Amino acid sequence: MKIAHIILVSFFSILILFSITTFINYQQYGLVNENAERLERSTLIVRNSNRFQRNFLNMVSGLRGYLLTNETSFLQTYDSAVVENKHILSELTTLVPEGSDQKIILDDIRELQKYWVSEFATPLLEAKRNADISEKENQAFHKLYREKLLNKLEKDVQASLQRKFSDFTNYEYGHRISDRENLAHTVQNTKSISFYLTTISVILGTGIAIFIAHYISTRIVRMVKMANEIAGGNYAVYMQEKGNSELSQLTRALNNMASILGSHIAVLKRQKDEVDQFAHIVSHDLKAPLRGIDNVVTWIEEDHSFDLPPKVNEYLKVIKGRIVRAENLLKGILMYARAGREAPDREVVDVNEVLAEIRGDLGTYTGIALEIQKPMPTLFTQRVPLVQVFSNLIVNAFKYHDKKNGAVTISWREEGEYYHFFVSDNGPGIPELYHQKIFAIFQTLQERDTLESVGVGLAIVKKILDDRQLFVSVTSEPGKGATFSFTWPKHEEHETSNPHPAYRR
Amino acid sequence: MKRVIHILLIEDDTLDQMEVKRTLERRNILHRLTILTNGEEAIQMIENTDEDIEKPDIILLDLNMPKRNGFEVLASLRANDRWKDVKVFVLTTSDEVSDKHAAQLHGISGFITKPLKLESPSSLDAFNLMIDLMNI
């Protein structure tokens, strides 16, 4: 599975879980709201029902007061209570939901009140109003009064109304309690569901995050290790990887790269070995015929020089000179091919001793002083290549010196893990045009006849330093001299263990 | 009274043959020279049981030859009762160090380093030794 897919799937699962939590909480909010509304309505209903009850009592007392005292103030109380109760009833009708138990009770209440008004209040009030007209009417009123009010039916109607009210309010109170309990239950449920869903989301999210982080990190660490191995020259590294993720693909690409790199490097190494071997064989096999020619010329000189015209003897000398040059060129090829091929052990090398040795071999050059900055440092490295670099640079400085009394100076300075060595002379100098060219094999800046030189000295220096990824450079002011400088590690683990940062091929 | 030395030269390079001939002449050595140009001819001669074939006093042997090389000739010599005591000098060039070591194992009498320059004493040391041996 691809990492992008894992991340997407986990992101969406967490998103879905959180959406469910939010949805449940939203629903809960609706429920709480609804409950609050219901509570408010129920409070209104109870308050209205209480007012209605009070008004009804007012109606009863107003009616009785008027009938007994004939005071119109009682009649006013009765009238206003009737009007108010009419409002309250219509309000209650809108508050009580249609088809509910409460609605039935409310209808009963309405009917009972209506019955009380039409059956008792209205006829009595009518009779009372007429009572002043005549005695007969007065007697009729008293008769009706006794008939209606002292009768048990009116009391039953009142009691029944009271009971209905009590049922009505009790029903509301009872409903309120069950509503509250329901709400508390739902709130608790929602709380638990929210808690579980959130916990699952957090655990899932954390788990996936840890998994992805671990998955990516281990693979990257392994790949960094592998890349370092490859950089260190080990191309046989391989990382087992079966997955289908982007990192698995990268791993396989890295495996592929290492194997391709390995095979190419192997081919390059083989070609380099072949070239070296070729140089070795060519120079060796060319020597034999050259020696043959030299032999024959020697025989002619030894056995027949007196019989020959002087011109032929002169030509023979030219041939001999050319044979020497060819031999030197072959020697040069051999030396170049051999340079750096042997890998002697590292040892402690005292540059003071190295230079003393080279000075001893310089016997043939006179008039030029070798000045050495004392003391020279001591290194841990392969001795032979370092000696060869110093020797070739110093011999060149002497060989090409053009002044009767000249000097070649060796100096050094420390540069971090390296020593930087300088071989300076006050000879003819080298024009800048040739600063690159002089390091190529068989390049000489003088005519071969003026000074027998093969042109491998600097090429060998360059080859030795290139193999170690170190750098050599030349600065020169024509006519005043030249300075060759190179770096060498203080402590060399293996041949390419200390590539110099300034190394440019 | 000097006797005539019979020398068998086994060498494929005509220039090297000329060189040996010339050196012997210039040093006024009384000699008779038989030349074989490859190892195969030499081995055939050694393995021939014909009593008429004259055994040389000394063999000058080149190591690098076509068909059968000098080492095979040496092995054949040492395995042959009639020839095993013949003194052998190996002709080499100065840089064939490993060949010299290998040849020494076959119990040879010495090396003659090519080229045989008269003015170069080192190359003639063995040659002188050879002649001294013959003159006893």
mmCIF file of N, CA and C in Angstrom, chain A residues 191-236:
data_model
loop_
_atom_site.group_PDB
_atom_site.id
_atom_site.type_symbol
_atom_site.label_atom_id
_atom_site.label_comp_id
_atom_site.label_asym_id
_atom_site.label_seq_id
_atom_site.Cartn_x
_atom_site.Cartn_y
_atom_site.Cartn_z
ATOM 1 N N LYS A 191 -22.593 11.794 25.914
ATOM 2 C CA LYS A 191 -21.266 11.979 26.524
ATOM 3 C C LYS A 191 -20.411 10.747 26.298
ATOM 4 N N SER A 192 -20.993 9.555 26.591
ATOM 5 C CA SER A 192 -20.216 8.315 26.451
ATOM 6 C C SER A 192 -19.809 8.109 25.004
ATOM 7 N N ILE A 193 -20.802 8.261 24.103
ATOM 8 C CA ILE A 193 -20.482 8.032 22.686
ATOM 9 C C ILE A 193 -19.394 8.992 22.225
ATOM 10 N N SER A 194 -19.543 10.271 22.603
ATOM 11 C CA SER A 194 -18.522 11.264 22.227
ATOM 12 C C SER A 194 -17.174 10.868 22.777
ATOM 13 N N PHE A 195 -17.171 10.452 24.044
ATOM 14 C CA PHE A 195 -15.910 10.093 24.681
ATOM 15 C C PHE A 195 -15.254 8.920 23.955
ATOM 16 N N TYR A 196 -16.075 7.856 23.671
ATOM 17 C CA TYR A 196 -15.500 6.689 23.017
ATOM 18 C C TYR A 196 -14.999 7.017 21.619
ATOM 19 N N LEU A 197 -15.841 7.743 20.882
ATOM 20 C CA LEU A 197 -15.433 8.078 19.504
ATOM 21 C C LEU A 197 -14.163 8.920 19.497
ATOM 22 N N THR A 198 -14.099 9.910 20.397
ATOM 23 C CA THR A 198 -12.909 10.770 20.467
ATOM 24 C C THR A 198 -11.696 9.935 20.852
ATOM 25 N N THR A 199 -11.891 9.040 21.847
ATOM 26 C CA THR A 199 -10.770 8.196 22.252
ATOM 27 C C THR A 199 -10.290 7.335 21.089
ATOM 28 N N ILE A 200 -11.266 6.718 20.386
ATOM 29 C CA ILE A 200 -10.891 5.878 19.234
ATOM 30 C C ILE A 200 -10.133 6.713 18.201
ATOM 31 N N SER A 201 -10.650 7.927 17.917
ATOM 32 C CA SER A 201 -9.983 8.796 16.934
ATOM 33 C C SER A 201 -8.551 9.094 17.361
ATOM 34 N N VAL A 202 -8.406 9.443 18.656
ATOM 35 C CA VAL A 202 -7.056 9.813 19.137
ATOM 36 C C VAL A 202 -6.135 8.618 19.047
ATOM 37 N N ILE A 203 -6.618 7.437 19.493
ATOM 38 C CA ILE A 203 -5.773 6.239 19.457
ATOM 39 C C ILE A 203 -5.418 5.891 18.012
ATOM 40 N N LEU A 204 -6.451 5.914 17.146
ATOM 41 C CA LEU A 204 -6.237 5.604 15.732
ATOM 42 C C LEU A 204 -5.234 6.581 15.116
ATOM 43 N N GLY A 205 -5.470 7.877 15.380
ATOM 44 C CA GLY A 205 -4.590 8.919 14.829
ATOM 45 C C GLY A 205 -3.170 8.740 15.309
ATOM 46 N N THR A 206 -3.005 8.524 16.621
ATOM 47 C CA THR A 206 -1.666 8.363 17.185
ATOM 48 C C THR A 206 -1.002 7.114 16.607
ATOM 49 N N GLY A 207 -1.796 6.025 16.546
ATOM 50 C CA GLY A 207 -1.247 4.765 16.024
ATOM 51 C C GLY A 207 -0.761 4.927 14.599
ATOM 52 N N ILE A 208 -1.603 5.531 13.786
ATOM 53 C CA ILE A 208 -1.232 5.700 12.373
ATOM 54 C C ILE A 208 -0.021 6.611 12.252
ATOM 55 N N ALA A 209 -0.019 7.692 13.062
ATOM 56 C CA ALA A 209 1.122 8.628 13.019
ATOM 57 C C ALA A 209 2.409 7.904 13.393
ATOM 58 N N ILE A 210 2.329 7.098 14.471
ATOM 59 C CA ILE A 210 3.534 6.361 14.897
ATOM 60 C C ILE A 210 3.949 5.369 13.819
ATOM 61 N N PHE A 211 2.951 4.664 13.267
ATOM 62 C CA PHE A 211 3.257 3.678 12.220
ATOM 63 C C PHE A 211 3.947 4.342 11.027
ATOM 64 N N ILE A 212 3.351 5.441 10.552
ATOM 65 C CA ILE A 212 3.917 6.113 9.365
ATOM 66 C C ILE A 212 5.305 6.663 9.674
ATOM 67 N N ALA A 213 5.425 7.297 10.854
ATOM 68 C CA ALA A 213 6.726 7.872 11.225
ATOM 69 C C ALA A 213 7.784 6.784 11.295
ATOM 70 N N HIS A 214 7.405 5.645 11.926
ATOM 71 C CA HIS A 214 8.359 4.542 12.064
ATOM 72 C C HIS A 214 8.693 3.956 10.699
ATOM 73 N N TYR A 215 7.644 3.774 9.892
ATOM 74 C CA TYR A 215 7.824 3.190 8.559
ATOM 75 C C TYR A 215 8.776 4.051 7.728
ATOM 76 N N ILE A 216 8.504 5.346 7.714
ATOM 77 C CA ILE A 216 9.327 6.262 6.901
ATOM 78 C C ILE A 216 10.731 6.341 7.480
ATOM 79 N N SER A 217 10.796 6.539 8.799
ATOM 80 C CA SER A 217 12.099 6.763 9.426
ATOM 81 C C SER A 217 13.025 5.563 9.254
ATOM 82 N N THR A 218 12.515 4.326 9.516
ATOM 83 C CA THR A 218 13.408 3.167 9.398
ATOM 84 C C THR A 218 13.921 3.026 7.968
ATOM 85 N N ARG A 219 13.012 3.239 7.013
ATOM 86 C CA ARG A 219 13.457 3.078 5.633
ATOM 87 C C ARG A 219 14.467 4.146 5.239
ATOM 88 N N ILE A 220 14.206 5.369 5.684
ATOM 89 C CA ILE A 220 15.136 6.443 5.320
ATOM 90 C C ILE A 220 16.496 6.194 5.967
ATOM 91 N N VAL A 221 16.470 5.763 7.240
ATOM 92 C CA VAL A 221 17.742 5.475 7.910
ATOM 93 C C VAL A 221 18.502 4.384 7.151
ATOM 94 N N ARG A 222 17.758 3.340 6.756
ATOM 95 C CA ARG A 222 18.414 2.255 6.014
ATOM 96 C C ARG A 222 18.993 2.754 4.693
ATOM 97 N N MET A 223 18.199 3.629 4.036
ATOM 98 C CA MET A 223 18.661 4.130 2.740
ATOM 99 C C MET A 223 19.873 5.045 2.884
ATOM 100 N N VAL A 224 19.867 5.848 3.958
ATOM 101 C CA VAL A 224 21.029 6.724 4.207
ATOM 102 C C VAL A 224 22.265 5.857 4.425
ATOM 103 N N LYS A 225 22.080 4.766 5.196
ATOM 104 C CA LYS A 225 23.188 3.855 5.469
ATOM 105 C C LYS A 225 23.704 3.266 4.151
ATOM 106 N N MET A 226 22.732 2.868 3.322
ATOM 107 C CA MET A 226 23.082 2.259 2.048
ATOM 108 C C MET A 226 23.817 3.251 1.146
ATOM 109 N N ALA A 227 23.276 4.486 1.104
ATOM 110 C CA ALA A 227 23.910 5.521 0.263
ATOM 111 C C ALA A 227 25.332 5.770 0.738
ATOM 112 N N ASN A 228 25.518 5.760 2.073
ATOM 113 C CA ASN A 228 26.868 5.955 2.602
ATOM 114 C C ASN A 228 27.786 4.808 2.199
ATOM 115 N N GLU A 229 27.222 3.579 2.241
ATOM 116 C CA GLU A 229 28.006 2.416 1.819
ATOM 117 C C GLU A 229 28.440 2.581 0.358
ATOM 118 N N ILE A 230 27.477 3.001 -0.475
ATOM 119 C CA ILE A 230 27.775 3.178 -1.904
ATOM 120 C C ILE A 230 28.839 4.255 -2.067
ATOM 121 N N ALA A 231 28.654 5.359 -1.311
ATOM 122 C CA ALA A 231 29.642 6.448 -1.389
ATOM 123 C C ALA A 231 31.003 5.950 -0.957
ATOM 124 N N GLY A 232 31.008 4.993 -0.015
ATOM 125 C CA GLY A 232 32.277 4.439 0.464
ATOM 126 C C GLY A 232 32.858 3.397 -0.476
ATOM 127 N N GLY A 233 32.165 3.129 -1.602
ATOM 128 C CA GLY A 233 32.728 2.236 -2.609
ATOM 129 C C GLY A 233 32.209 0.807 -2.521
ATOM 130 N N ASN A 234 31.265 0.548 -1.597
ATOM 131 C CA ASN A 234 30.709 -0.801 -1.523
ATOM 132 C C ASN A 234 29.426 -0.862 -2.341
ATOM 133 N N TYR A 235 29.535 -1.459 -3.544
ATOM 134 C CA TYR A 235 28.372 -1.480 -4.440
ATOM 135 C C TYR A 235 27.579 -2.771 -4.296
ATOM 136 N N ALA A 236 28.051 -3.668 -3.422
ATOM 137 C CA ALA A 236 27.369 -4.964 -3.273
ATOM 138 C C ALA A 236 26.238 -4.870 -2.256
#
